[in-house]
Amino acid sequence: MNSKLIVDNISKVFPARKMATATQALKNFSLEVGNGEFVCIVGPSGCGKTTLLKIIAGLETASQGSVRLNGNKVEAPGPERGMVFQDFALYPWRDVVGNVEFGPEMRYLPRSERSEISQKYVSLVGMEGNEHKYPAQLSGGMKQRVAIARALANKPDILLMDEPFGSLDAQTRFVMQNELLRIWNEDRKAVIFVTHNVEEAVYLAERVVVMTAGPGAVKGIYPIALSYPRSRADHGFISLREKITDSITEEVKLI
Amino acid sequence: MADLPQLFPTPVAVVVAFKDLLIAEGPAGLPWAGELIGNMLVSLWRVIVGFCLAAVTGVLLGVIAGWWPRARDLVEPVVEIIRPIPPLAWVPLAMLWFGLGFRPAVFLIWLGAFFPILSNTVLGMESTPKNLIEVSKTLGANSRQILFKVGIPSALPSIMAGLRIGLGIGWMCLVAAELTGSNTGLGYLIMYYYSTMEAAKMVAGMLTIGLVGVLAFIGLKKLEDRLVFWRELE
């Protein structure tokens, strides 16, 4: 079997707490992501996109169902599943190199090997010349480049991205989308990219997964058979964007 | 009755008092240092020892209690009962336990500095951003690495603030301890010249306390800015 990541019939219920009743975030969600494939997940807000990503990352446990990567059951976070957060989550006390080397450092790789890795990924994300800047000295786009480099420095099999460009301005977002496609092209990791921006999903992904409103399940899967680089003005692009947008709008109406 | 200049010394009288105190023989063990510098060194040493003890114990316990909720549940009730007791209220007990001089002073300084250091460290550890912990897990860090490479660095600004507050309170406790429980140090010097009614020398002693306190504070602030350099970049 060729498939790398198998999400099999996942459900997640957050138990009732003092102030909140129990909520079901995910219901019977299944998805397969192939080797090096770029998948975007879109859905109305509150549909459990982030929860799904956290379960795949091993930061949350599913109430039911399982996640397998290359046949191994996912039970805890691990470096083979890199994660990129919307708010960057960089270590403010580490410079760019220090952030990128965090993973290799945790695995006790020797210094020379670490700096070889960080050099490679710092330049892959186009951050040469900024190696010794601190996060506070970087713009949002640059911070996200560092976060991507840091995730890739662990040589993960799959990159999990939780609305990574959600806090960037429109211009920077466009630049980062192209940058991400370039990096993906060079590094060929599987990517699961969560966004609420349909246009972004159609621009980036080979397949777009639409989720139902909470509890989240797969509503539809749209293969995007457009060649890269894509044009946002292309007829095929626009019709796919509209189709997917309509599909999500239906879900929003139900809320 | 004493005349006014004696009660309210003029600046000139205070300068003269400074000069006299610098020349006069220092306390036992430090006669060469002069009365003012000698007593200052005695006080400073007490603060250094007491403060370092408070820093080590406060940060250590604070890291543990701030990181593991179960440890906090054990520590918190005890701390909450002891914290509101002013360190001054401990002076008699400190003298009973430790006698006079160095040891009760160190104890009181430790006591005064310990709580702000502890509570600021706990606060800092507890407010380690959740996303930093999560991203570290996905990057392959184990729980020990998350504590040392994420929790503690992230709490450092708060720890340093606690040390700064602790030093200030420790310094106040020193004077309190020396006013009663000691026959050396700047607190004692002030109390001694109270008994001889020499207000100018009392003021000189007080100003020295203020001066050394400010210098220590500035030194610690410099260290803080260096250790928490990333805050300045923002």
XYZ file of C-alpha atoms in Angstrom:
489
model
C 0.000 0.000 0.000
C 1.228 3.381 -1.029
C -0.716 5.551 1.393
C 1.340 7.219 4.117
C -1.187 8.664 6.527
C -4.465 6.951 7.309
C -7.025 8.665 9.493
C -9.542 5.943 10.197
C -13.008 6.743 11.451
C -11.992 9.290 14.066
C -14.446 10.674 16.593
C -13.666 13.106 19.350
C -15.878 14.078 22.245
C -14.742 16.675 24.736
C -16.281 15.634 28.054
C -18.502 18.015 29.994
C -16.699 20.438 32.271
C -17.921 22.801 34.973
C -19.064 25.516 32.598
C -19.637 23.544 29.395
C -21.636 20.583 28.268
C -19.943 17.763 26.400
C -19.230 18.596 22.773
C -18.567 16.332 19.878
C -15.860 17.885 17.743
C -15.374 15.099 15.200
C -17.625 12.289 14.056
C -16.443 9.352 11.956
C -13.804 11.321 10.098
C -11.696 9.336 7.658
C -8.972 10.483 5.293
C -5.943 9.070 3.516
C -3.022 11.225 2.529
C -0.487 9.813 0.103
C 3.248 10.174 0.043
C 4.176 13.787 -0.718
C 0.573 14.791 -1.286
C -0.726 18.294 -0.562
C -4.171 18.218 1.045
C -6.131 21.227 2.252
C -8.925 20.931 4.773
C -11.589 23.628 4.776
C -14.780 23.935 6.728
C -16.937 26.329 8.701
C -15.391 27.642 11.885
C -15.837 25.327 14.824
C -15.972 22.239 12.625
C -13.075 20.552 14.422
C -10.307 21.262 11.881
C -7.792 22.141 14.560
C -8.847 19.218 16.731
C -8.304 16.884 13.794
C -4.833 18.259 13.188
C -3.962 17.963 16.881
C -5.086 14.349 16.916
C -2.892 13.594 13.906
C -0.037 15.414 15.655
C -0.646 13.331 18.779
C -1.386 16.371 20.939
C -4.970 15.178 21.452
C -6.255 11.643 21.627
C -9.232 10.488 19.615
C -12.233 9.139 21.527
C -12.630 6.558 18.799
C -10.817 5.462 15.662
C -7.134 5.591 14.895
C -4.411 7.441 13.021
C -1.639 5.488 11.328
C 1.479 6.828 9.703
C 3.335 4.291 7.551
C 1.462 1.565 9.376
C 2.415 2.769 12.858
C -0.321 3.858 15.176
C -0.027 7.478 16.305
C -0.268 7.715 20.073
C 1.924 10.678 21.011
C 3.598 13.637 19.327
C 6.679 12.773 17.326
C 9.193 14.461 15.058
C 7.961 12.538 12.002
C 4.851 14.751 12.120
C 5.915 18.391 11.991
C 3.427 21.056 12.987
C 3.151 24.735 12.051
C 0.841 26.935 14.096
C -1.038 30.055 13.087
C 0.663 32.129 15.769
C 4.127 30.831 14.769
C 4.981 29.597 18.301
C 8.644 30.548 17.950
C 10.903 30.572 20.993
C 11.465 34.308 21.608
C 14.808 33.671 23.355
C 16.275 31.752 20.425
C 17.470 33.345 17.216
C 16.455 32.014 13.801
C 19.132 29.332 13.804
C 18.361 28.420 17.413
C 14.700 27.961 16.558
C 15.405 25.861 13.480
C 17.888 23.705 15.393
C 15.499 23.019 18.261
C 14.364 19.622 16.975
C 17.852 18.322 16.096
C 19.086 19.613 19.454
C 16.402 17.643 21.286
C 17.674 14.552 19.499
C 21.217 15.329 20.659
C 22.641 15.592 17.159
C 26.215 16.874 17.195
C 26.680 20.601 16.718
C 28.174 20.317 13.250
C 25.298 18.233 11.983
C 22.817 20.617 13.556
C 24.276 23.643 11.878
C 24.392 21.814 8.562
C 20.669 21.101 8.895
C 19.764 24.608 9.990
C 21.796 26.134 7.165
C 19.966 23.978 4.657
C 16.478 24.823 5.883
C 17.152 28.473 6.650
C 18.137 28.905 3.032
C 15.276 26.688 1.797
C 12.793 29.119 3.343
C 14.732 32.107 2.056
C 15.996 33.407 5.381
C 19.723 33.639 4.634
C 21.223 36.721 6.188
C 18.722 36.639 9.064
C 20.246 33.675 10.877
C 20.964 35.593 14.054
C 17.841 37.692 14.302
C 15.353 37.039 17.071
C 11.626 36.454 16.479
C 10.797 39.912 17.842
C 12.884 41.389 15.030
C 11.042 39.517 12.274
C 7.863 40.293 10.333
C 4.922 37.876 10.404
C 5.859 36.301 7.089
C 9.450 35.818 8.171
C 8.334 34.278 11.453
C 6.222 31.760 9.583
C 9.177 30.945 7.298
C 11.212 30.171 10.402
C 8.418 28.042 11.832
C 8.248 26.063 8.588
C 12.020 25.609 8.518
C 11.937 24.474 12.140
C 9.301 21.846 11.361
C 11.178 20.654 8.258
C 14.513 20.453 10.101
C 13.224 17.313 11.810
C 12.773 15.739 8.374
C 9.135 14.836 9.066
C 7.130 12.574 6.780
C 4.211 14.944 6.955
C 3.762 18.626 7.678
C 0.630 19.633 9.600
C -0.229 23.288 9.109
C -2.956 24.929 11.187
C -4.073 28.093 9.368
C -0.432 29.076 9.056
C -1.079 32.219 7.025
C -4.234 33.253 8.862
C -2.608 36.128 10.701
C -0.682 37.516 7.725
C -1.758 40.452 5.588
C -3.043 39.688 2.096
C 0.169 40.538 0.245
C 2.370 38.513 2.564
C -0.137 35.684 2.388
C 0.200 35.499 -1.426
C 3.975 35.516 -1.195
C 3.936 32.808 1.467
C 1.572 30.621 -0.541
C 4.004 30.652 -3.457
C 6.900 30.112 -1.098
C 5.174 27.136 0.469
C 4.546 25.588 -2.958
C 8.194 26.131 -3.882
C 9.354 24.530 -0.611
C 6.932 21.652 -1.034
C 8.233 21.158 -4.558
C 11.808 20.976 -3.325
C 11.230 19.018 -0.156
C 8.263 16.829 -1.200
C 6.710 16.212 2.167
C 3.070 15.339 2.504
C 1.199 18.417 3.723
C -2.116 18.735 5.514
C -3.012 22.383 5.440
C -6.014 23.620 7.412
C -7.549 26.910 6.323
C -10.892 28.633 6.226
C -9.880 30.424 3.037
C -11.286 28.487 0.062
C -9.244 30.368 -2.512
C -6.076 29.535 -0.610
C -7.069 25.869 -0.514
C -7.777 25.714 -4.254
C -4.547 27.571 -4.995
C -2.396 25.203 -2.954
C -3.853 21.734 -2.728
C -3.968 18.662 -4.894
C -7.113 17.692 -3.001
C -9.451 19.839 -0.948
C -11.402 18.196 1.847
C -14.581 19.992 2.915
C -15.748 19.310 6.442
C -19.283 19.452 7.773
C -20.205 21.866 10.532
C -19.529 20.421 13.975
C -19.295 17.567 14.656
C -16.824 17.532 11.818
C -16.965 14.778 9.237
C -15.890 14.643 5.613
C -18.534 16.349 3.501
C -16.772 16.099 0.189
C -13.353 15.685 -1.373
C -12.469 17.800 -4.413
C -9.435 16.838 -6.487
C -7.858 19.987 -7.928
C -6.594 18.880 -11.325
C -4.997 22.217 -12.186
C -1.308 22.369 -12.946
C 1.058 24.520 -10.890
C 1.608 27.451 -10.923
C -2.094 28.149 -10.798
C -3.887 31.277 -11.854
C -6.610 32.621 -9.614
C -8.331 34.067 -12.701
C -8.460 30.740 -14.518
C -11.974 29.446 -15.314
C -11.329 26.051 -13.811
C -9.981 27.713 -10.687
C -12.976 29.975 -10.280
C -15.544 27.248 -10.800
C -13.859 24.968 -8.270
C -13.633 27.829 -5.808
C -17.349 28.548 -6.215
C -18.317 24.912 -5.920
C -16.374 24.474 -2.703
C -17.573 27.786 -1.298
C -21.178 26.765 -1.946
C -20.593 23.470 -0.236
C -19.285 25.227 2.883
C -22.029 27.852 2.817
C -24.625 25.099 3.037
C -22.967 23.976 6.247
C -22.869 27.457 7.700
C -26.613 27.859 7.103
C -27.258 24.807 9.245
C -25.710 26.441 12.285
C 16.091 69.373 75.053
C 18.078 69.067 71.855
C 18.138 72.086 69.579
C 16.727 71.931 66.054
C 19.935 71.480 63.987
C 20.654 68.455 66.089
C 17.244 66.931 65.298
C 17.179 68.041 61.684
C 20.793 67.980 60.522
C 21.829 70.321 57.724
C 23.335 68.865 54.532
C 26.711 70.159 55.652
C 26.378 68.368 58.970
C 25.528 65.141 57.135
C 28.605 65.505 54.905
C 30.741 66.022 57.991
C 29.109 62.955 59.564
C 29.960 60.938 56.467
C 33.589 62.015 56.742
C 33.734 61.198 60.467
C 32.166 57.783 59.905
C 34.561 56.993 57.067
C 37.547 57.741 59.300
C 36.331 56.152 62.540
C 37.439 52.603 63.263
C 35.341 49.840 61.717
C 33.537 46.978 63.433
C 35.310 43.931 64.819
C 37.160 42.096 62.069
C 37.058 45.057 59.715
C 38.750 47.893 61.653
C 40.675 48.999 58.558
C 37.533 49.595 56.543
C 36.245 52.448 58.675
C 32.986 52.558 60.584
C 30.714 53.304 57.636
C 32.265 51.069 54.968
C 32.936 48.321 57.506
C 29.351 48.179 58.690
C 28.179 48.442 55.119
C 30.286 45.424 54.151
C 28.868 43.499 57.091
C 25.332 44.343 55.989
C 26.067 43.636 52.356
C 27.467 40.215 53.141
C 24.346 39.338 55.138
C 22.145 40.423 52.251
C 24.204 38.515 49.702
C 24.041 35.299 51.695
C 20.359 35.663 52.615
C 19.377 36.696 49.121
C 21.299 33.883 47.443
C 19.654 31.347 49.749
C 16.269 32.843 48.923
C 17.045 32.853 45.207
C 18.070 29.188 45.183
C 15.227 27.935 47.382
C 12.580 30.244 45.931
C 13.373 29.511 42.298
C 13.742 25.781 42.920
C 10.465 25.426 44.783
C 8.784 27.860 42.404
C 9.806 25.867 39.343
C 8.511 22.660 40.919
C 5.245 24.155 42.179
C 4.673 26.120 38.988
C 5.222 23.141 36.708
C 3.419 20.331 38.475
C -0.083 21.264 39.678
C 0.050 18.558 42.330
C 3.149 20.093 43.873
C 1.458 23.472 43.829
C -1.529 22.095 45.706
C 0.865 20.942 48.437
C 2.927 24.133 48.611
C 0.219 26.730 48.180
C -1.716 26.353 51.471
C 1.459 26.537 53.555
C 2.750 29.517 51.648
C -0.548 31.349 51.794
C -0.569 31.151 55.590
C 3.032 32.215 56.104
C 3.239 34.888 53.408
C 0.971 37.498 55.077
C 3.072 37.464 58.263
C 5.316 40.537 57.987
C 8.987 39.587 58.245
C 9.223 42.038 61.155
C 6.979 39.760 63.175
C 9.655 37.097 62.844
C 12.385 39.197 64.464
C 11.851 37.971 68.037
C 11.635 34.342 66.944
C 14.724 34.788 64.762
C 16.655 36.091 67.757
C 15.392 33.252 69.902
C 16.519 30.667 67.351
C 19.680 32.230 66.052
C 20.881 34.690 68.704
C 22.350 37.959 67.485
C 24.262 39.090 64.431
C 24.814 37.224 61.184
C 22.483 34.267 61.400
C 19.174 35.901 62.402
C 19.814 38.627 59.827
C 20.400 36.080 57.087
C 17.277 34.214 58.171
C 15.113 37.342 58.040
C 16.503 38.391 54.660
C 15.874 34.917 53.312
C 12.347 35.030 54.679
C 11.592 38.402 53.162
C 13.079 37.644 49.752
C 11.804 34.078 49.490
C 8.076 34.717 48.966
C 8.195 37.216 46.116
C 10.776 35.048 44.368
C 8.635 31.963 44.893
C 5.352 33.453 43.744
C 6.847 35.156 40.688
C 8.585 31.936 39.670
C 5.349 29.982 40.067
C 3.517 32.588 37.999
C 6.167 32.502 35.297
C 6.185 28.725 35.047
C 2.405 28.527 34.993
C 2.152 31.027 32.186
C 4.445 29.153 29.818
C 2.536 29.534 26.521
C 0.628 26.346 25.742
C 1.519 26.560 22.073
C 5.247 26.582 22.881
C 4.797 23.398 24.893
C 2.777 21.800 22.105
C 5.180 22.765 19.339
C 8.067 21.424 21.413
C 6.304 18.087 21.751
C 5.835 17.895 17.996
C 9.522 18.713 17.570
C 10.403 15.655 19.630
C 11.220 17.201 23.017
C 10.721 14.941 26.029
C 9.183 16.236 29.254
C 12.544 17.022 30.856
C 13.616 18.971 27.791
C 10.319 20.850 27.765
C 10.887 21.857 31.393
C 14.479 23.027 30.912
C 14.394 24.291 27.327
C 10.913 25.815 27.274
C 9.363 26.249 30.740
C 12.310 27.796 32.545
C 13.471 30.135 29.738
C 9.908 31.247 29.245
C 9.552 31.935 32.982
C 12.856 33.796 33.154
C 11.425 37.339 32.834
C 9.061 36.611 35.695
C 11.800 34.926 37.766
C 14.051 37.959 37.321
C 11.243 40.309 38.364
C 10.785 38.168 41.466
C 14.497 38.375 42.254
C 14.404 42.153 41.907
C 11.409 42.481 44.250
C 12.967 39.934 46.613
C 16.196 41.878 46.809
C 14.306 45.054 47.731
C 12.338 43.344 50.470
C 15.421 41.476 51.664
C 17.259 44.757 52.030
C 14.420 46.168 54.158
C 14.436 43.067 56.327
C 18.166 43.444 56.843
C 17.748 46.839 58.419
C 14.889 45.578 60.553
C 17.043 42.687 61.725
C 20.011 44.881 62.512
C 18.025 47.524 64.358
C 17.314 45.051 67.111
C 19.148 41.791 66.700
C 22.706 42.848 65.964
C 25.650 44.902 67.121
C 27.131 45.417 63.676
C 25.817 46.552 60.311
C 24.189 49.699 58.992
C 20.944 49.114 60.895
C 22.873 48.829 64.106
C 24.877 51.953 63.235
C 21.673 53.972 62.911
C 20.327 52.597 66.158
C 23.620 53.279 67.934
C 23.620 56.961 66.928
C 20.026 57.175 68.021
C 21.191 56.331 71.504
C 23.854 59.032 71.321
C 21.411 61.508 69.710
C 23.625 62.141 66.678
C 21.026 62.626 63.944
C 23.563 63.608 61.286
C 25.264 60.228 61.602
C 21.894 58.473 61.565
C 21.055 60.216 58.315
C 24.474 59.334 56.894
C 23.778 55.682 57.723
C 20.325 55.864 56.174
C 21.646 57.444 52.994
C 24.247 54.705 52.729
C 21.511 52.084 52.952
C 19.636 53.876 50.184
C 22.732 54.189 48.030
C 23.799 50.566 48.339
C 20.216 49.455 47.781
C 19.994 51.455 44.562
C 23.332 50.131 43.322
C 22.329 46.537 44.013
C 19.023 47.138 42.281
C 20.717 48.632 39.215
C 23.177 45.739 39.086
C 20.370 43.208 39.171
C 18.416 45.131 36.547
C 21.479 45.072 34.269
C 21.782 41.322 34.751
C 18.070 40.959 34.039
C 18.288 42.952 30.814
C 21.167 40.781 29.710
C 19.458 37.484 30.557
C 16.069 38.532 29.224
C 17.557 40.325 26.225
C 14.754 39.248 23.899
C 12.232 41.423 25.732
C 14.183 44.525 24.763
C 13.978 43.633 21.067
C 10.227 43.992 20.930
